[in-house]
Structures are given as C-alpha cells and as structure tokens.
Coordinates of C-alpha atoms and ligand atoms in Angstrom, one line a residue:
Chain A
M1 CA -31.2 -43.7 5.4
T2 CA -30.0 -47.2 5.2
P3 CA -26.9 -48.0 7.3
F4 CA -23.5 -47.5 5.8
K5 CA -19.9 -47.3 6.7
Y6 CA -17.9 -44.0 6.5
T7 CA -14.2 -43.8 5.6
R8 CA -11.8 -41.2 4.2
A9 CA -9.5 -41.9 1.3
S10 CA -5.9 -41.0 1.9
D11 CA -5.1 -40.5 -1.8
A12 CA -6.5 -41.2 -5.2
A13 CA -5.0 -44.7 -5.3
D14 CA -6.6 -45.5 -2.0
A15 CA -9.9 -44.2 -3.2
V16 CA -9.8 -46.3 -6.4
R17 CA -8.9 -49.4 -4.3
K18 CA -11.8 -48.8 -1.9
G19 CA -14.1 -47.9 -4.7
A20 CA -13.7 -51.2 -6.4
A21 CA -16.0 -53.0 -3.9
T22 CA -19.7 -53.2 -4.6
G23 CA -22.0 -50.7 -2.9
V24 CA -19.3 -48.0 -2.4
K25 CA -20.0 -44.4 -3.3
F26 CA -17.5 -41.5 -3.2
L27 CA -18.5 -38.5 -1.1
G28 CA -17.8 -34.9 -2.0
G29 CA -19.5 -32.2 -0.1
G30 CA -22.6 -34.4 0.4
T31 CA -25.0 -31.7 -0.7
N32 CA -26.7 -34.0 -3.2
L33 CA -25.8 -37.5 -2.0
V34 CA -26.8 -37.0 1.6
D35 CA -30.2 -35.7 0.4
L36 CA -30.7 -38.7 -1.9
M37 CA -29.6 -41.1 0.8
R38 CA -32.1 -39.6 3.2
E39 CA -34.8 -40.2 0.6
T40 CA -33.4 -43.8 0.1
I41 CA -33.0 -43.1 -3.6
E42 CA -29.3 -43.9 -3.1
R43 CA -28.4 -46.7 -0.7
P44 CA -24.6 -47.1 -0.6
G45 CA -23.2 -49.6 1.9
E46 CA -20.0 -47.5 2.3
L47 CA -19.1 -43.9 1.7
V48 CA -15.5 -43.1 0.9
D49 CA -14.9 -39.4 1.5
V50 CA -12.8 -38.0 -1.3
S51 CA -13.4 -34.3 -0.6
G52 CA -9.9 -33.9 0.9
L53 CA -8.1 -35.1 -2.2
S54 CA -7.0 -32.9 -5.1
T55 CA -8.2 -29.5 -3.7
E56 CA -5.8 -27.3 -5.8
I57 CA -6.2 -25.2 -8.9
V58 CA -2.9 -25.1 -10.9
E59 CA -1.9 -23.5 -14.2
T60 CA -1.0 -26.1 -16.9
D61 CA 2.1 -25.9 -19.1
E62 CA -0.2 -24.9 -22.0
G63 CA -1.6 -21.9 -20.1
G64 CA -4.9 -23.5 -19.1
L65 CA -6.0 -24.5 -15.6
R66 CA -6.3 -27.9 -13.9
I67 CA -9.0 -27.8 -11.2
G68 CA -8.9 -30.6 -8.6
A69 CA -12.1 -32.6 -8.1
G70 CA -12.1 -31.6 -4.4
V71 CA -12.1 -27.9 -5.1
R72 CA -15.1 -26.3 -3.4
N73 CA -17.5 -24.4 -5.7
T74 CA -16.7 -21.1 -3.8
A75 CA -13.0 -21.6 -4.2
L76 CA -13.4 -22.1 -8.0
A77 CA -15.7 -19.0 -8.3
E78 CA -13.3 -16.7 -6.5
H79 CA -10.0 -18.0 -8.1
R80 CA -8.2 -15.1 -9.6
R81 CA -7.4 -16.7 -13.0
V82 CA -10.9 -18.1 -13.3
R83 CA -12.4 -14.7 -12.8
T84 CA -10.1 -13.0 -15.3
A85 CA -9.5 -15.7 -18.0
Y86 CA -12.8 -17.6 -17.8
P87 CA -15.4 -15.2 -16.2
M88 CA -18.3 -17.3 -17.6
L89 CA -17.3 -20.0 -15.1
T90 CA -17.3 -17.7 -12.1
R91 CA -20.7 -16.4 -13.2
A92 CA -22.0 -19.9 -13.6
M93 CA -20.7 -20.9 -10.1
V94 CA -22.2 -17.9 -8.3
S95 CA -25.6 -18.4 -9.9
G96 CA -25.9 -21.9 -8.6
A97 CA -27.5 -22.9 -5.3
S98 CA -26.7 -20.7 -2.2
A99 CA -23.4 -19.5 -0.7
Q100 CA -23.7 -22.2 2.0
I101 CA -24.1 -25.0 -0.5
R102 CA -21.3 -23.6 -2.7
N103 CA -19.0 -23.6 0.3
M104 CA -19.7 -27.4 0.7
A105 CA -20.1 -28.6 -2.9
T106 CA -17.0 -30.0 -4.7
V107 CA -16.3 -29.9 -8.5
G108 CA -16.5 -33.7 -8.7
G109 CA -19.8 -33.8 -7.0
N110 CA -21.2 -30.9 -9.1
L111 CA -20.4 -32.9 -12.3
L112 CA -22.3 -35.9 -10.9
Q113 CA -25.3 -34.2 -9.3
R114 CA -28.5 -35.9 -10.2
T115 CA -31.7 -34.4 -11.8
R116 CA -34.2 -32.4 -9.7
C117 CA -37.2 -34.0 -11.5
S118 CA -39.8 -34.2 -8.8
Y119 CA -40.9 -37.7 -9.8
F120 CA -37.4 -39.0 -9.5
Y121 CA -37.5 -37.8 -5.9
D122 CA -40.9 -39.3 -5.2
E123 CA -40.0 -42.9 -4.5
D124 CA -43.3 -43.9 -3.0
G125 CA -45.8 -42.1 -5.3
S126 CA -44.3 -42.0 -8.9
R127 CA -43.0 -44.1 -11.7
C128 CA -39.5 -43.1 -12.9
N129 CA -37.3 -44.9 -15.4
K130 CA -34.2 -43.3 -13.9
R131 CA -34.9 -44.8 -10.5
V132 CA -36.4 -48.1 -11.7
P133 CA -35.6 -48.8 -15.3
G134 CA -38.6 -49.9 -17.3
E135 CA -41.1 -48.7 -14.8
G136 CA -42.4 -45.7 -16.9
C137 CA -42.0 -41.9 -16.7
D138 CA -44.7 -39.9 -14.9
A139 CA -43.2 -36.6 -16.0
I140 CA -44.1 -37.0 -19.7
E141 CA -47.8 -36.6 -19.0
G142 CA -47.3 -34.8 -15.6
F143 CA -45.7 -31.7 -14.4
H144 CA -42.8 -31.1 -16.8
R145 CA -42.5 -27.3 -17.1
G146 CA -38.9 -27.5 -16.2
H147 CA -38.0 -30.5 -18.3
A148 CA -36.0 -31.1 -21.5
I149 CA -36.7 -29.7 -25.0
L150 CA -33.6 -31.1 -26.6
G151 CA -32.3 -34.7 -26.8
A152 CA -34.9 -36.3 -24.6
S153 CA -36.4 -39.7 -25.2
D154 CA -39.7 -41.6 -24.6
A155 CA -38.1 -43.0 -21.5
C156 CA -36.9 -39.8 -19.8
I157 CA -37.3 -36.0 -20.2
A158 CA -35.2 -34.9 -17.2
V159 CA -32.6 -32.1 -17.3
H160 CA -29.1 -32.0 -15.9
P161 CA -29.4 -29.2 -13.2
S162 CA -25.7 -28.0 -13.0
D163 CA -24.8 -24.5 -13.9
M164 CA -21.0 -25.2 -13.7
C165 CA -21.2 -27.9 -16.3
V166 CA -22.8 -25.5 -18.8
A167 CA -19.8 -23.2 -18.6
L168 CA -17.4 -26.2 -18.7
A169 CA -19.1 -27.5 -21.9
A170 CA -18.6 -24.1 -23.6
L171 CA -14.9 -24.0 -22.4
D172 CA -13.9 -27.3 -24.0
A173 CA -13.1 -28.7 -20.5
V174 CA -11.7 -32.2 -20.1
V175 CA -12.5 -34.6 -17.2
H176 CA -9.6 -36.5 -15.7
I177 CA -10.6 -40.0 -14.4
E178 CA -8.8 -42.7 -12.4
G179 CA -10.2 -46.2 -12.3
A180 CA -9.3 -49.8 -12.0
K181 CA -7.7 -49.8 -15.4
G182 CA -5.7 -46.6 -14.9
A183 CA -6.1 -43.0 -15.8
R184 CA -8.0 -41.5 -18.7
T185 CA -9.6 -38.3 -19.9
V186 CA -13.0 -37.6 -21.4
P187 CA -14.1 -34.3 -23.0
L188 CA -16.9 -32.7 -20.8
V189 CA -19.2 -32.7 -23.8
D190 CA -18.9 -36.5 -24.0
F191 CA -19.0 -37.1 -20.3
H192 CA -22.8 -37.0 -19.7
C193 CA -25.2 -39.2 -21.7
L194 CA -28.5 -38.5 -23.4
P195 CA -31.2 -40.6 -21.8
G196 CA -32.1 -42.9 -24.7
D197 CA -33.7 -46.1 -23.3
R198 CA -31.4 -46.2 -20.3
P199 CA -31.9 -42.9 -18.3
D200 CA -30.3 -44.6 -15.3
I201 CA -27.0 -44.4 -17.0
E202 CA -26.0 -40.7 -16.7
T203 CA -22.3 -40.6 -17.5
V204 CA -19.5 -42.6 -19.2
L205 CA -18.0 -43.5 -15.8
E206 CA -17.5 -47.2 -14.9
P207 CA -18.4 -48.3 -11.4
G208 CA -15.6 -47.3 -9.0
D209 CA -14.2 -44.5 -11.3
L210 CA -12.9 -41.5 -9.5
I211 CA -12.9 -38.0 -11.0
T212 CA -9.6 -36.4 -10.1
A213 CA -9.7 -33.1 -12.0
V214 CA -11.3 -30.9 -14.7
E215 CA -8.9 -29.3 -17.1
L216 CA -9.5 -26.0 -19.0
P217 CA -7.5 -25.4 -22.1
P218 CA -6.3 -21.9 -22.8
M219 CA -9.0 -19.9 -24.6
P220 CA -7.9 -16.2 -24.9
F221 CA -11.3 -14.9 -26.1
A222 CA -13.1 -16.5 -23.1
A223 CA -11.7 -13.5 -21.1
A224 CA -14.8 -11.6 -22.2
S225 CA -17.3 -14.5 -21.8
T226 CA -20.4 -14.6 -19.7
Y227 CA -23.2 -16.9 -18.3
R228 CA -26.8 -15.9 -18.0
K229 CA -29.4 -17.9 -16.0
V230 CA -33.1 -17.4 -16.4
R231 CA -35.2 -18.8 -13.5
D232 CA -38.5 -18.4 -11.6
R233 CA -37.0 -16.3 -8.8
A234 CA -34.1 -13.9 -8.7
S235 CA -31.8 -16.3 -6.7
Y236 CA -31.5 -19.8 -5.2
A237 CA -33.4 -21.5 -8.0
F238 CA -32.5 -23.9 -10.7
A239 CA -32.4 -22.7 -14.3
L240 CA -35.3 -22.7 -16.7
V241 CA -32.8 -21.9 -19.4
S242 CA -29.2 -20.8 -19.1
V243 CA -26.6 -19.7 -21.7
A244 CA -22.8 -19.8 -21.4
A245 CA -21.0 -18.0 -24.3
A246 CA -17.8 -16.5 -25.5
I247 CA -17.3 -14.8 -28.9
E248 CA -14.3 -13.5 -30.8
I249 CA -15.0 -10.8 -33.3
E250 CA -12.6 -9.5 -36.0
D251 CA -13.5 -6.7 -38.4
G252 CA -17.1 -7.1 -37.6
Q253 CA -17.1 -10.9 -38.3
V254 CA -17.4 -13.8 -35.9
R255 CA -14.0 -15.5 -35.9
D256 CA -14.8 -18.0 -33.2
V257 CA -17.6 -18.7 -30.8
R258 CA -18.6 -21.0 -27.9
I259 CA -22.2 -21.5 -26.8
A260 CA -23.7 -24.0 -24.3
L261 CA -27.2 -24.2 -22.9
G262 CA -28.4 -25.4 -19.5
G263 CA -31.9 -26.4 -18.3
V264 CA -32.8 -27.8 -21.8
A265 CA -31.4 -31.3 -21.9
H266 CA -30.2 -34.4 -20.0
K267 CA -26.7 -33.0 -20.3
P268 CA -25.1 -29.6 -20.7
W269 CA -26.0 -28.8 -24.3
R270 CA -23.2 -27.5 -26.5
A271 CA -24.8 -25.5 -29.3
T272 CA -22.6 -26.8 -32.1
R273 CA -25.1 -26.0 -34.8
A274 CA -25.4 -22.4 -33.7
E275 CA -21.6 -22.1 -33.5
A276 CA -21.1 -23.5 -37.0
A277 CA -23.7 -21.0 -38.4
L278 CA -21.9 -18.1 -36.7
R279 CA -18.3 -18.7 -37.7
G280 CA -17.5 -16.2 -40.5
A281 CA -20.9 -14.5 -40.2
P282 CA -21.3 -10.7 -39.5
A283 CA -21.5 -10.1 -35.8
G284 CA -25.0 -8.7 -35.3
E285 CA -28.5 -9.5 -34.1
T286 CA -29.7 -11.0 -37.4
A287 CA -26.9 -13.6 -37.5
F288 CA -27.3 -14.3 -33.8
A289 CA -31.1 -14.9 -34.2
G290 CA -30.6 -17.1 -37.2
A291 CA -28.0 -19.2 -35.4
A292 CA -30.2 -19.5 -32.3
A293 CA -33.1 -20.7 -34.4
T294 CA -30.9 -23.2 -36.2
E295 CA -29.9 -24.7 -32.8
L296 CA -33.5 -24.8 -31.5
A297 CA -34.9 -26.2 -34.7
G298 CA -34.3 -29.7 -33.2
A299 CA -36.3 -28.9 -30.1
R300 CA -39.2 -31.3 -29.3
P301 CA -41.1 -29.6 -26.4
L302 CA -44.1 -31.0 -24.6
A303 CA -47.3 -29.3 -23.6
D304 CA -46.0 -27.3 -20.7
N305 CA -42.4 -26.6 -21.5
A306 CA -42.8 -25.2 -25.1
F307 CA -42.0 -21.7 -23.7
K308 CA -38.4 -22.8 -23.3
V309 CA -37.8 -22.8 -27.0
R310 CA -38.3 -19.1 -27.5
L311 CA -36.8 -18.4 -24.1
A312 CA -33.6 -20.2 -25.1
E313 CA -33.4 -18.5 -28.5
R314 CA -33.9 -15.1 -27.0
T315 CA -31.4 -15.7 -24.2
I316 CA -28.8 -16.7 -26.7
V317 CA -29.4 -13.6 -28.8
S318 CA -29.4 -11.3 -25.8
V319 CA -26.1 -12.8 -24.4
L320 CA -24.3 -12.6 -27.8
C321 CA -25.5 -9.0 -28.3
E322 CA -24.1 -8.2 -24.9
L323 CA -20.8 -9.8 -25.6
A324 CA -20.5 -8.2 -29.1
G325 CA -21.5 -4.8 -27.7
V326 CA -24.5 -4.4 -30.0
T327 CA -28.1 -3.7 -28.9
A328 CA -30.7 -6.4 -29.2
Chain B
M1 CA -10.4 -37.8 15.8
S2 CA -12.8 -35.5 17.6
I3 CA -15.0 -32.6 16.4
T4 CA -14.6 -29.2 18.0
I5 CA -18.0 -27.6 18.7
N6 CA -18.0 -24.1 20.2
G7 CA -14.5 -24.7 21.4
K8 CA -15.2 -28.1 23.1
A9 CA -14.0 -31.5 21.8
V10 CA -16.8 -33.8 21.0
D11 CA -16.7 -37.5 19.9
P12 CA -18.2 -38.1 16.5
P13 CA -21.4 -40.3 16.7
E14 CA -21.0 -44.0 16.3
D15 CA -23.7 -44.2 13.6
P16 CA -22.4 -42.3 10.5
R17 CA -26.1 -41.6 9.5
V18 CA -26.3 -38.8 12.1
S19 CA -26.2 -35.4 10.4
L20 CA -24.4 -32.5 12.0
L21 CA -27.8 -30.9 12.6
D22 CA -29.0 -34.0 14.5
L23 CA -25.8 -34.2 16.4
L24 CA -26.2 -30.6 17.6
R25 CA -29.9 -30.7 18.4
D26 CA -30.5 -34.3 19.6
H27 CA -27.2 -35.4 21.0
L28 CA -25.6 -32.2 22.3
A29 CA -28.7 -30.3 23.4
L30 CA -27.7 -27.3 21.2
P31 CA -31.0 -26.4 19.7
G32 CA -30.0 -23.0 18.2
A33 CA -29.5 -24.3 14.7
K34 CA -33.0 -25.0 13.4
M35 CA -34.4 -27.7 11.1
G36 CA -36.6 -26.1 8.5
C37 CA -36.6 -28.3 5.4
N38 CA -33.8 -30.9 6.1
Q39 CA -32.9 -30.8 2.4
G40 CA -30.8 -27.7 1.8
A41 CA -33.6 -25.3 0.7
C42 CA -34.0 -22.9 3.6
G43 CA -30.8 -22.1 5.5
A44 CA -32.3 -22.4 9.0
C45 CA -29.6 -25.0 9.9
T46 CA -26.7 -22.7 8.9
V47 CA -23.6 -23.0 11.1
L48 CA -19.9 -22.1 10.7
V49 CA -17.3 -24.7 10.0
D50 CA -13.8 -23.4 10.2
G51 CA -15.4 -19.9 9.8
E52 CA -17.3 -20.8 6.6
R53 CA -21.1 -20.9 6.5
V54 CA -22.5 -24.4 5.6
L55 CA -25.8 -26.3 6.0
S56 CA -25.7 -28.7 8.9
C57 CA -28.7 -30.7 7.6
L58 CA -26.7 -31.8 4.5
T59 CA -23.5 -32.4 6.5
L60 CA -22.8 -35.8 8.0
A61 CA -21.3 -35.4 11.5
A62 CA -18.6 -37.8 10.5
Q63 CA -17.3 -35.4 7.8
M64 CA -16.6 -32.9 10.7
E65 CA -13.9 -34.9 12.4
G66 CA -10.9 -32.7 12.8
R67 CA -12.8 -29.5 12.1
S68 CA -14.2 -26.7 14.2
V69 CA -18.0 -26.0 14.3
T70 CA -19.5 -22.8 15.7
T71 CA -23.2 -22.6 16.3
I72 CA -25.3 -19.6 17.4
E73 CA -24.7 -20.8 21.0
G74 CA -21.0 -20.0 20.4
I75 CA -21.6 -16.5 19.1
G76 CA -23.4 -14.7 21.9
S77 CA -25.4 -15.4 25.1
P78 CA -28.7 -14.0 26.2
D79 CA -26.9 -11.8 28.7
V80 CA -24.2 -10.7 26.3
L81 CA -25.5 -10.4 22.8
A82 CA -23.0 -10.2 19.9
P83 CA -23.3 -6.8 18.1
L84 CA -25.2 -8.4 15.1
Q85 CA -27.6 -10.1 17.5
Q86 CA -28.2 -6.7 19.2
A87 CA -28.8 -5.1 15.8
F88 CA -31.4 -7.8 14.9
V89 CA -33.3 -6.8 18.0
E90 CA -33.0 -3.1 17.3
H91 CA -33.9 -3.3 13.6
D92 CA -36.8 -5.9 13.9
G93 CA -34.7 -8.5 12.1
F94 CA -37.1 -11.2 13.1
Q95 CA -40.7 -11.9 14.0
C96 CA -41.0 -15.6 15.1
G97 CA -37.2 -16.0 15.3
Y98 CA -37.1 -19.4 13.8
C99 CA -34.7 -18.5 10.9
T100 CA -32.7 -16.1 13.1
P101 CA -29.8 -18.3 14.2
G102 CA -29.2 -19.3 10.6
Q103 CA -29.5 -15.7 9.4
I104 CA -26.9 -14.6 12.0
C105 CA -24.4 -17.3 11.3
S106 CA -24.8 -16.8 7.6
A107 CA -24.4 -13.0 7.8
L108 CA -21.2 -13.2 9.9
A109 CA -19.5 -15.5 7.3
M110 CA -21.0 -13.5 4.5
V111 CA -19.2 -10.3 5.7
E112 CA -15.9 -12.2 5.6
E113 CA -16.7 -13.4 2.0
L114 CA -17.3 -9.8 1.0
R115 CA -14.1 -8.7 2.6
R116 CA -12.2 -11.4 0.8
G117 CA -13.7 -10.2 -2.5
V118 CA -15.7 -13.3 -3.3
P119 CA -17.9 -12.3 -6.3
S120 CA -21.7 -12.9 -6.3
H121 CA -24.3 -13.3 -9.0
V122 CA -25.0 -9.5 -8.9
T123 CA -21.4 -8.4 -9.0
G124 CA -21.0 -6.2 -12.1
D125 CA -17.3 -7.0 -12.8
V126 CA -16.3 -10.4 -11.4
S127 CA -12.6 -9.7 -12.2
S128 CA -12.5 -6.8 -9.8
E129 CA -10.9 -7.4 -6.4
A130 CA -13.0 -5.1 -4.4
I131 CA -16.8 -5.6 -4.1
A132 CA -18.9 -2.6 -3.4
F133 CA -21.1 -3.0 -0.3
S134 CA -24.7 -2.5 -1.5
S135 CA -28.1 -3.6 -0.4
E136 CA -28.4 -5.6 -3.7
E137 CA -25.2 -7.5 -2.9
L138 CA -26.4 -8.2 0.6
R139 CA -29.8 -9.5 -0.5
E140 CA -28.2 -11.8 -3.1
R141 CA -25.6 -13.1 -0.7
M142 CA -28.3 -13.8 2.0
S143 CA -30.6 -15.5 -0.5
G144 CA -29.7 -18.9 0.9
N145 CA -31.6 -18.0 4.1
L146 CA -35.3 -17.9 3.8
C147 CA -37.6 -16.1 6.3
R148 CA -41.2 -17.2 6.4
C149 CA -42.2 -14.1 8.3
G150 CA -40.7 -11.9 5.7
A151 CA -38.5 -9.9 8.0
Y152 CA -36.1 -9.3 5.1
N153 CA -35.9 -5.5 5.3
G154 CA -35.1 -5.7 9.0
I155 CA -32.5 -8.4 8.5
I156 CA -30.8 -6.3 5.8
D157 CA -30.9 -3.2 8.0
A158 CA -29.4 -5.1 10.9
I159 CA -26.6 -6.5 8.8
T160 CA -25.9 -3.1 7.2
A161 CA -25.8 -1.3 10.5
T162 CA -23.3 -3.8 12.1
C163 CA -21.2 -4.9 9.2
R164 CA -20.7 -2.0 6.9
E165 CA -17.5 -1.0 8.6
T166 CA -16.1 -4.5 8.9
A167 CA -16.7 -5.2 5.2
E168 CA -15.1 -2.0 3.9
Ligands
FAD1 C1 -31.4 -26.5 -2.4 C2 -30.4 -26.7 -3.4 C3 -30.3 -25.9 -4.5 C4 -29.4 -26.1 -5.5 N1 -29.3 -25.3 -6.6 C5 -28.4 -25.5 -7.6 C6 -28.3 -24.6 -8.7 O1 -29.1 -23.6 -8.8 N2 -27.4 -24.9 -9.7 C7 -26.6 -26.0 -9.6 O2 -25.7 -26.2 -10.4 N3 -26.6 -26.8 -8.5 C8 -27.5 -26.6 -7.5 N4 -27.6 -27.4 -6.5 C9 -26.8 -28.7 -6.5 C10 -25.4 -28.6 -6.0 O3 -24.6 -27.8 -6.9 C11 -24.9 -30.0 -5.9 O4 -25.6 -30.6 -4.9 C12 -23.4 -30.0 -5.6 O5 -22.7 -29.5 -6.7 C13 -22.9 -31.5 -5.5 O6 -21.6 -31.5 -5.0 P1 -21.1 -32.3 -3.7 O7 -19.6 -32.2 -3.6 O8 -21.9 -31.9 -2.6 O9 -21.5 -33.8 -4.2 P2 -22.0 -35.0 -3.4 O10 -23.4 -34.9 -2.9 O11 -21.0 -35.4 -2.3 O12 -21.9 -36.1 -4.5 C14 -22.7 -36.1 -5.7 C15 -22.3 -37.3 -6.5 O13 -21.0 -37.2 -7.0 C16 -20.2 -38.4 -6.6 N5 -18.9 -37.9 -6.5 C17 -18.4 -36.9 -5.7 N6 -17.1 -36.6 -5.9 C18 -16.7 -37.6 -6.8 C19 -15.4 -37.9 -7.4 N7 -14.3 -37.1 -7.1 N8 -15.3 -38.9 -8.2 C20 -16.4 -39.6 -8.5 N9 -17.6 -39.4 -8.0 C21 -17.8 -38.4 -7.1 C22 -20.9 -38.9 -5.4 O14 -20.7 -40.3 -5.3 C23 -22.4 -38.6 -5.7 O15 -22.9 -39.6 -6.6 C24 -28.5 -27.2 -5.4 C25 -28.5 -28.1 -4.3 C26 -29.5 -27.9 -3.3 C27 -29.5 -28.8 -2.2
SF4_2 S1 -38.2 -37.4 -16.6 FE1 -36.7 -39.0 -16.1 S2 -36.2 -38.6 -14.0 FE2 -38.2 -37.6 -14.3 S3 -39.8 -39.2 -13.9 FE3 -39.3 -39.4 -16.1 S4 -37.7 -41.0 -16.1 FE4 -37.8 -40.2 -14.0
FES3 S1 -32.9 -27.3 7.4 FE1 -31.0 -27.2 6.4 S2 -31.4 -25.9 4.7 FE2 -33.4 -26.2 5.5
FES4 S1 -38.5 -14.5 11.7 FE1 -40.0 -16.1 11.4 S2 -39.0 -17.2 9.8 FE2 -37.7 -15.5 9.9

C-alpha cells in the first residue's frame, strides 16, 4: 500500500468538502478498496471514512424506501420492509460474498465495487485498459469465461460483479448524490456506464461526488419477486449469470414485469427488450422463452463464455415460471 | 480514541496502512486470528467487532477506533475452553487447526444472526421472522470460512451440538 492519511467525515457536507481535494477516496466498509490498495491498483493519498454517515432505512412519503449509503449489506438484507415488499433485494444481498463481508460492506461501496477480472488485478503481468487506458485488454484472447456477453467493447469485456445492483436495476432504484455543485439524483440503470473506449470510467459520478442514499419507489407487485444466482459453487462465489425479476399477472396475461441480469455486462443489465415483449402477453413458458431470446439476441459472446447466452435465457425462463406458478 | 481489544484499550497504530489483522498479530502478539489469503476469500482472519463477525484482513485498524474487538484469545483459554471450543475437540472440528479460530468466532456470531432472524441464501421464505435451524442453513451461513483440511462435517456437528439450544 502507498502511504495515505485517514480521516472520518462528520457529515455529508464535511465529506463533500474533504472529497474536493485531489487523491481523496471515500471509504465504506473497505472490503473492496482496502484489497485494491494493497494491490496498489488504487493509490489514494487520503481516505475519508463515510461509513458512519446515513446509516438509516426510512419509508418515503410515496411508500417506498430510502436506504442510506452507509447501511451495511446485512442490515439491508434483514430489514423487515425489504424482506416483505422487495424480497428480490434481500435474496440478492444474501447471495453475495460471505456473512462477514456483508457485515462490513456498505450500500455505497457495493454500488462502486470494481470488476473481479483477473487481468485487472494483475498489475505486474497483464495489460488492462481499465487500469491503464490504451494499454490493451488481455482478457479478450485470454481467460474470459466469466466475462461479458452484452454491451462489451473492443476495449473491455469485464462484468460488474454486484448482486445488489441487479435487484436495484429491476426495482427502478434512484441514486442520491451530493457533490461540489449540490445534490442530484440518477436512476440506477443510468448510474453505471458501458465500457466503450473508456472502460476506466465506470459511473456517471464526478470526482468528489458522495453517494448519500438509494431510493426504491413503491412497486406493489415486487412483493412476490425473486433473485436467482447461478455460480460455480453453491456459495461464496461471484455470479456466472443472475436474474432479478418481478411479474404482475392479471387474467393470465402479463400486466407488468421487471427483469434485470447480472454477470453478463459491464453494468447491471435491465432487460428492457424482454420486458416490452412480455407486457400484454399470455403468462406462460412460451412467451417467457420468446422474451428471453429477444433480450439475448444482442449477445456477442467470445470463445469461452458463449455458454452464458443459453444459461441466461434458461435462468430467465425458470425464474419467470417460478414467479408465475407455472412449470417450466 | 482508542480501540478496545479483548476488553483492553489499545492505541490505534500511527500508520493507517496497518490492517486490524496485522495489528493483532504483529503489534499486539495476539496470533489467534490467522492470515490465510489476506484478501477476503478464506475467513481465517474472522474476529468479532461489537459482536458482529468481520474479516480483520480487510479492515484497517484505524476504522476500529471507538469499537470493541474480540479475538479467539478473548473467548476461551487453554485451561478453560468455551463450550464451542470444547465441542470442536469432541467432534473433530479440525485437523491442522489453522482455520479454527476463524471458524469459532464466525460460528458464535452466526448463532446470534440466526436468533435475530437474519435470512440466508437457502432460507425458503425470507419474509418469515423465524428461521429453522438446519444443517443446510448452518453450511450456507458458515460458507465464508474455508477449511483446507475438509473438517466440515465435524465443524457442523460441533456447532450443532453447542448452539442448537441457543439459536432456538
Ligand atoms: C472474497 C469476496 C467475495 C465477494 N463476493 C461478492 C459477491 O458474490 N457478490 C457481490 O455483489 N459482491 C461480492 N463481493 C464484493 C463486496 O460486495 C464489495 O466489496 C462491497 O460491497 C464493497 O462495499 P464496501 O462498503 O466495503 O466498499 P469500499 O471497499 O469501502 O469502497 C468501494 C468503493 O466505493 C467508494 N465509496 C464507498 N462509499 C461511498 C460513498 N458513500 N460515496 C461515494 N463513493 C463511495 C470507495 O471510494 C471505493 O471506490 C465480494 C468481495 C470479496 C472480498
Ligand atoms: S476485460 Fe476490462 S478489466 Fe479485464 S483486462 Fe480487459 S480491459 Fe481490463
Ligand atoms: S485472511 Fe482474511 S479472509 Fe483470508
Ligand atoms: S483444520 Fe486445517 S484448515 Fe481447517
């Protein structure tokens, strides 16, 4: 680790003031940042600890929830209203990392966790456009079994590793941000970027921006939602593919639906094409399979991750069948 | 502000690069918590912070100011083993013992999480308040602690024997 200074922010305004200097990084639980600093991939000159700020979950006037950026992953997973009104979020939280890490990790840090691409971590031995823009990407012709099949570029094929963010994308969540120019909000689906030719730019945040909260709008039909994660071992592993979904069925027809995918792209992937294909369709396996195929039609897999295309389609169908109570 | 470690006040290190694990092992001669991977992947460094299980390798000691840390040295002693430690001996919950301090700290907090009703990945109905105590739940909840010797069956037996009553 390169030397740095450690301070704690007393409130959001203090954090934004401190964050305006160059070389400052905010610290949540540290479960990603401390690791990246040890590998000298991140080299901040100062850490401003913001984990003690905004640690509450409150109901909004509209009947949704406002989740403070400092809320720990376990606290979010076990929150009564989250478990009953947005169970897909609880399921996504408890399928990520381990209990120890979830006790430490914050919501703000989870949003900003960086990719687990092994070449990104291998500073001495590999080329990576995310670490050193323009250097090249060793994953494209290398080990890329876990990499992106949707929205990737010639510069980077990494995936966003978060489970939480997949559920947030499906739930129409909004990110609250405070920065030098004041407060603003960004929908979660617009918060992370596709890699394009600048994979080092991962979100729409400006330097020094502080995440203060994530807001969930009310979504009554999300009370019967779920999250399914497919991975190489039964627990404590990142997703190969994951699906967050909620579906509202009336008289056998799909009235409304939310689907988001994890493990397939540089950002949590909201399956808007599949959703559009499903609205008004009969709720059954045929329509689900058609919608899944429509979404994955845009997939551009590489040699070793082509299996993810069918895996994603089948997981979408299986999850929708489970929610609709029909057999796949 | 100081850090409380096994009941004693300790000054945080001057260099903020020192992790909680390094503080314990290298500065305070508390070698119970083990370094396996030093990157969050094995659980050997698990300790309790204000009663919650966390990984000391990914924690900066500076983050612990004002908080209370319990390591395996604060749980039992060679002469007076804690009930869970005794159960690990009786049920062959270890072979080389390297992962054991982490397993025991983790299990003690895990039982509290179960009692509090924290759902897990294998919980059938996450909206339900009470979680059934099952071997499947225990295995999932302990999945953050790896054991290279593969003593998992003994570990689960030891936890089950000691903690069933506490959790229910
Ligand atoms: C072994 C291992 C396995 C894992 N498995 C999974 C998994 O299966 N699924 C999964 O989803 N995740 C997994 N994770 C990742 C884990 O979820 C993240 O490390 C965690 O969510 C990051 O949160 P944190 O609070 O510790 O962030 P930190 O490490 O503290 O920070 C991460 C980033 O966020 C920034 N930041 C933090 N808070 C704010 C804020 N309020 N405003 C602005 N910027 C902020 C920091 O500057 C930093 O850049 C795993 C991690 C490990 C080590
Ligand atoms: S996929 Fe992205 S993160 Fe991985 S080596 Fe290529 S540029 Fe780097
Ligand atoms: S040493 Fe901390 S998790 Fe492996
Ligand atoms: S007993 Fe040897 S690693 Fe677990």
